[in-house]
mmCIF file of C-alpha atoms in Angstrom:
data_model
loop_
_atom_site.group_PDB
_atom_site.id
_atom_site.type_symbol
_atom_site.label_atom_id
_atom_site.label_comp_id
_atom_site.label_asym_id
_atom_site.label_seq_id
_atom_site.Cartn_x
_atom_site.Cartn_y
_atom_site.Cartn_z
ATOM 1 C CA UNK A 13 0.000 0.000 0.000
ATOM 2 C CA UNK A 14 2.873 2.404 0.675
ATOM 3 C CA UNK A 15 4.113 1.974 -2.911
ATOM 4 C CA UNK A 16 0.637 2.756 -4.286
ATOM 5 C CA UNK A 17 0.462 5.929 -2.198
ATOM 6 C CA UNK A 18 3.895 6.983 -3.426
ATOM 7 C CA UNK A 19 2.717 6.417 -6.998
ATOM 8 C CA UNK A 20 -0.391 8.479 -6.327
ATOM 9 C CA UNK A 21 1.625 11.315 -4.787
ATOM 10 C CA UNK A 22 3.390 12.194 -8.036
ATOM 11 C CA UNK A 23 0.125 11.901 -9.972
ATOM 12 C CA UNK A 24 -1.600 14.246 -7.530
ATOM 13 C CA UNK A 25 1.319 16.661 -7.878
ATOM 14 C CA UNK A 26 0.938 16.478 -11.644
ATOM 15 C CA UNK A 27 -2.721 17.510 -11.328
ATOM 16 C CA UNK A 28 -1.894 20.373 -8.959
ATOM 17 C CA UNK A 29 0.953 21.625 -11.145
ATOM 18 C CA UNK A 30 -1.093 21.277 -14.336
ATOM 19 C CA UNK A 31 -4.039 23.405 -13.212
ATOM 20 C CA UNK A 32 -3.219 26.954 -12.110
ATOM 21 C CA UNK A 33 -4.736 27.925 -8.748
ATOM 22 C CA UNK A 34 -5.084 24.314 -7.540
ATOM 23 C CA UNK A 35 -4.264 24.336 -3.845
ATOM 24 C CA UNK A 36 -4.976 20.987 -2.132
ATOM 25 C CA UNK A 37 -5.415 17.606 -3.815
ATOM 26 C CA UNK A 38 -6.639 14.688 -1.718
ATOM 27 C CA UNK A 39 -7.662 11.103 -2.319
ATOM 28 C CA UNK A 40 -10.005 9.691 0.287
ATOM 29 C CA UNK A 41 -12.012 6.585 0.996
ATOM 30 C CA UNK A 42 -15.810 6.633 1.151
ATOM 31 C CA UNK A 43 -15.650 6.597 4.942
ATOM 32 C CA UNK A 44 -13.559 9.786 5.018
ATOM 33 C CA UNK A 45 -10.058 8.433 5.512
ATOM 34 C CA UNK A 46 -7.212 10.208 3.717
ATOM 35 C CA UNK A 47 -5.394 7.880 1.316
ATOM 36 C CA UNK A 48 -3.033 10.369 -0.359
ATOM 37 C CA UNK A 49 -2.499 14.124 -0.536
ATOM 38 C CA UNK A 50 -0.558 16.870 -2.232
ATOM 39 C CA UNK A 51 -0.196 20.534 -1.361
ATOM 40 C CA UNK A 52 -1.430 20.311 2.195
ATOM 41 C CA UNK A 53 -0.459 19.018 5.607
ATOM 42 C CA UNK A 54 -1.899 15.810 7.045
ATOM 43 C CA UNK A 55 -4.211 17.568 9.529
ATOM 44 C CA UNK A 56 -5.838 19.727 6.851
ATOM 45 C CA UNK A 57 -6.123 16.750 4.512
ATOM 46 C CA UNK A 58 -7.767 14.695 7.274
ATOM 47 C CA UNK A 59 -10.320 17.443 7.999
ATOM 48 C CA UNK A 60 -11.141 17.821 4.307
ATOM 49 C CA UNK A 61 -11.416 14.054 3.848
ATOM 50 C CA UNK A 62 -13.862 13.795 6.752
ATOM 51 C CA UNK A 63 -15.950 16.658 5.353
ATOM 52 C CA UNK A 64 -15.909 15.017 1.911
ATOM 53 C CA UNK A 65 -17.387 11.822 3.320
ATOM 54 C CA UNK A 66 -20.384 13.757 4.558
ATOM 55 C CA UNK A 67 -20.686 15.661 1.303
ATOM 56 C CA UNK A 68 -20.627 12.539 -0.871
ATOM 57 C CA UNK A 69 -23.282 10.978 1.359
ATOM 58 C CA UNK A 70 -25.466 14.071 1.025
ATOM 59 C CA UNK A 71 -24.964 14.123 -2.752
ATOM 60 C CA UNK A 72 -25.947 10.459 -2.925
ATOM 61 C CA UNK A 73 -29.156 11.184 -1.004
ATOM 62 C CA UNK A 74 -30.030 13.983 -3.431
ATOM 63 C CA UNK A 75 -29.145 11.701 -6.338
ATOM 64 C CA UNK A 76 -31.776 9.210 -5.206
ATOM 65 C CA UNK A 77 -34.401 11.787 -6.210
ATOM 66 C CA UNK A 78 -33.605 11.382 -9.917
ATOM 67 C CA UNK A 79 -36.019 8.713 -11.160
ATOM 68 C CA UNK A 80 -33.789 7.486 -13.999
ATOM 69 C CA UNK A 81 -30.448 7.752 -12.204
ATOM 70 C CA UNK A 82 -28.607 5.236 -10.084
ATOM 71 C CA UNK A 83 -28.089 7.631 -7.156
ATOM 72 C CA UNK A 84 -24.311 7.591 -7.373
ATOM 73 C CA UNK A 85 -22.471 10.874 -7.024
ATOM 74 C CA UNK A 86 -20.056 11.638 -9.872
ATOM 75 C CA UNK A 87 -19.021 15.238 -9.290
ATOM 76 C CA UNK A 88 -19.819 17.958 -6.781
ATOM 77 C CA UNK A 89 -18.573 21.513 -7.281
ATOM 78 C CA UNK A 90 -18.987 24.167 -4.625
ATOM 79 C CA UNK A 91 -18.171 27.802 -5.292
ATOM 80 C CA UNK A 92 -17.504 29.874 -2.206
ATOM 81 C CA UNK A 93 -15.837 33.154 -1.455
ATOM 82 C CA UNK A 94 -12.155 32.523 -1.989
ATOM 83 C CA UNK A 95 -12.380 29.633 -4.398
ATOM 84 C CA UNK A 96 -13.849 26.323 -5.458
ATOM 85 C CA UNK A 97 -14.136 22.837 -4.074
ATOM 86 C CA UNK A 98 -14.353 19.772 -6.328
ATOM 87 C CA UNK A 99 -15.257 16.235 -5.267
ATOM 88 C CA UNK A 100 -15.242 13.461 -7.872
ATOM 89 C CA UNK A 101 -15.954 9.753 -7.618
ATOM 90 C CA UNK A 102 -12.672 8.005 -8.354
ATOM 91 C CA UNK A 103 -13.224 4.282 -8.243
ATOM 92 C CA UNK A 104 -15.026 1.889 -5.979
ATOM 93 C CA UNK A 105 -15.470 3.660 -2.638
ATOM 94 C CA UNK A 106 -12.802 6.291 -3.346
ATOM 95 C CA UNK A 107 -12.926 9.999 -4.157
ATOM 96 C CA UNK A 108 -10.658 12.719 -5.501
ATOM 97 C CA UNK A 109 -11.025 16.150 -3.894
ATOM 98 C CA UNK A 110 -9.442 19.447 -4.938
ATOM 99 C CA UNK A 111 -9.550 22.839 -3.285
ATOM 100 C CA UNK A 112 -8.687 25.651 -5.708
ATOM 101 C CA UNK A 113 -8.355 29.411 -5.421
ATOM 102 C CA UNK A 114 -10.495 31.876 -7.359
ATOM 103 C CA UNK A 115 -9.359 32.133 -10.945
ATOM 104 C CA UNK A 116 -9.175 28.391 -11.544
ATOM 105 C CA UNK A 117 -10.375 27.245 -14.957
ATOM 106 C CA UNK A 118 -13.342 25.021 -14.008
ATOM 107 C CA UNK A 119 -13.376 23.200 -17.342
ATOM 108 C CA UNK A 120 -9.674 22.435 -17.173
ATOM 109 C CA UNK A 121 -9.976 21.256 -13.577
ATOM 110 C CA UNK A 122 -12.827 18.885 -14.420
ATOM 111 C CA UNK A 123 -10.978 17.503 -17.426
ATOM 112 C CA UNK A 124 -7.724 16.944 -15.531
ATOM 113 C CA UNK A 125 -9.566 15.313 -12.639
ATOM 114 C CA UNK A 126 -11.375 12.937 -15.036
ATOM 115 C CA UNK A 127 -8.090 12.137 -16.784
ATOM 116 C CA UNK A 128 -6.404 11.397 -13.462
ATOM 117 C CA UNK A 129 -9.258 9.169 -12.307
ATOM 118 C CA UNK A 130 -9.112 7.244 -15.596
ATOM 119 C CA UNK A 131 -5.327 6.785 -15.365
ATOM 120 C CA UNK A 132 -5.127 5.580 -11.814
ATOM 121 C CA UNK A 133 -8.589 4.172 -11.098
ATOM 122 C CA UNK A 134 -7.211 0.944 -9.652
ATOM 123 C CA UNK A 135 -4.969 2.850 -7.246
ATOM 124 C CA UNK A 136 -7.905 4.993 -6.138
ATOM 125 C CA UNK A 137 -10.200 2.074 -5.335
ATOM 126 C CA UNK A 138 -10.434 0.839 -1.809
ATOM 127 C CA UNK A 139 -12.152 -2.367 -0.697
ATOM 128 C CA UNK A 140 -14.869 -2.189 1.943
ATOM 129 C CA UNK A 141 -13.710 -2.513 5.526
ATOM 130 C CA UNK A 142 -14.227 -5.943 7.009
ATOM 131 C CA UNK A 143 -17.717 -6.304 8.431
ATOM 132 C CA UNK A 144 -19.022 -3.424 6.313
ATOM 133 C CA UNK A 145 -21.785 -4.046 3.804
ATOM 134 C CA UNK A 146 -21.452 -2.660 0.288
ATOM 135 C CA UNK A 147 -24.272 -0.305 -0.655
#
């Protein structure tokens, strides 16, 4: 697992360096545990990962209201004063989150996040914890 995280670190750096104004890049499990990070300290990454778990759950609940959808969250974008927050599904029970300053190119960010998820989907997947049921 350490080798996979090391491999993810350079890929997360590539995303951050490739999109101007990207600040924090985090990979997290569905239960809010930080798996990898770039551009932030561990404490900040842990807080963001925990918040992301709640956000993806909320998005999934809203998604259930679409009669022809499957209820799975693909992408959440939040614009706030100071910047943008992106949360993207990135494999089975894993998510990619990015915090970016104002001025970020939203289209470029979405494209680079999708490209990264496609390239390293297996690294971003995490199996369910033992004793946990898959939804």
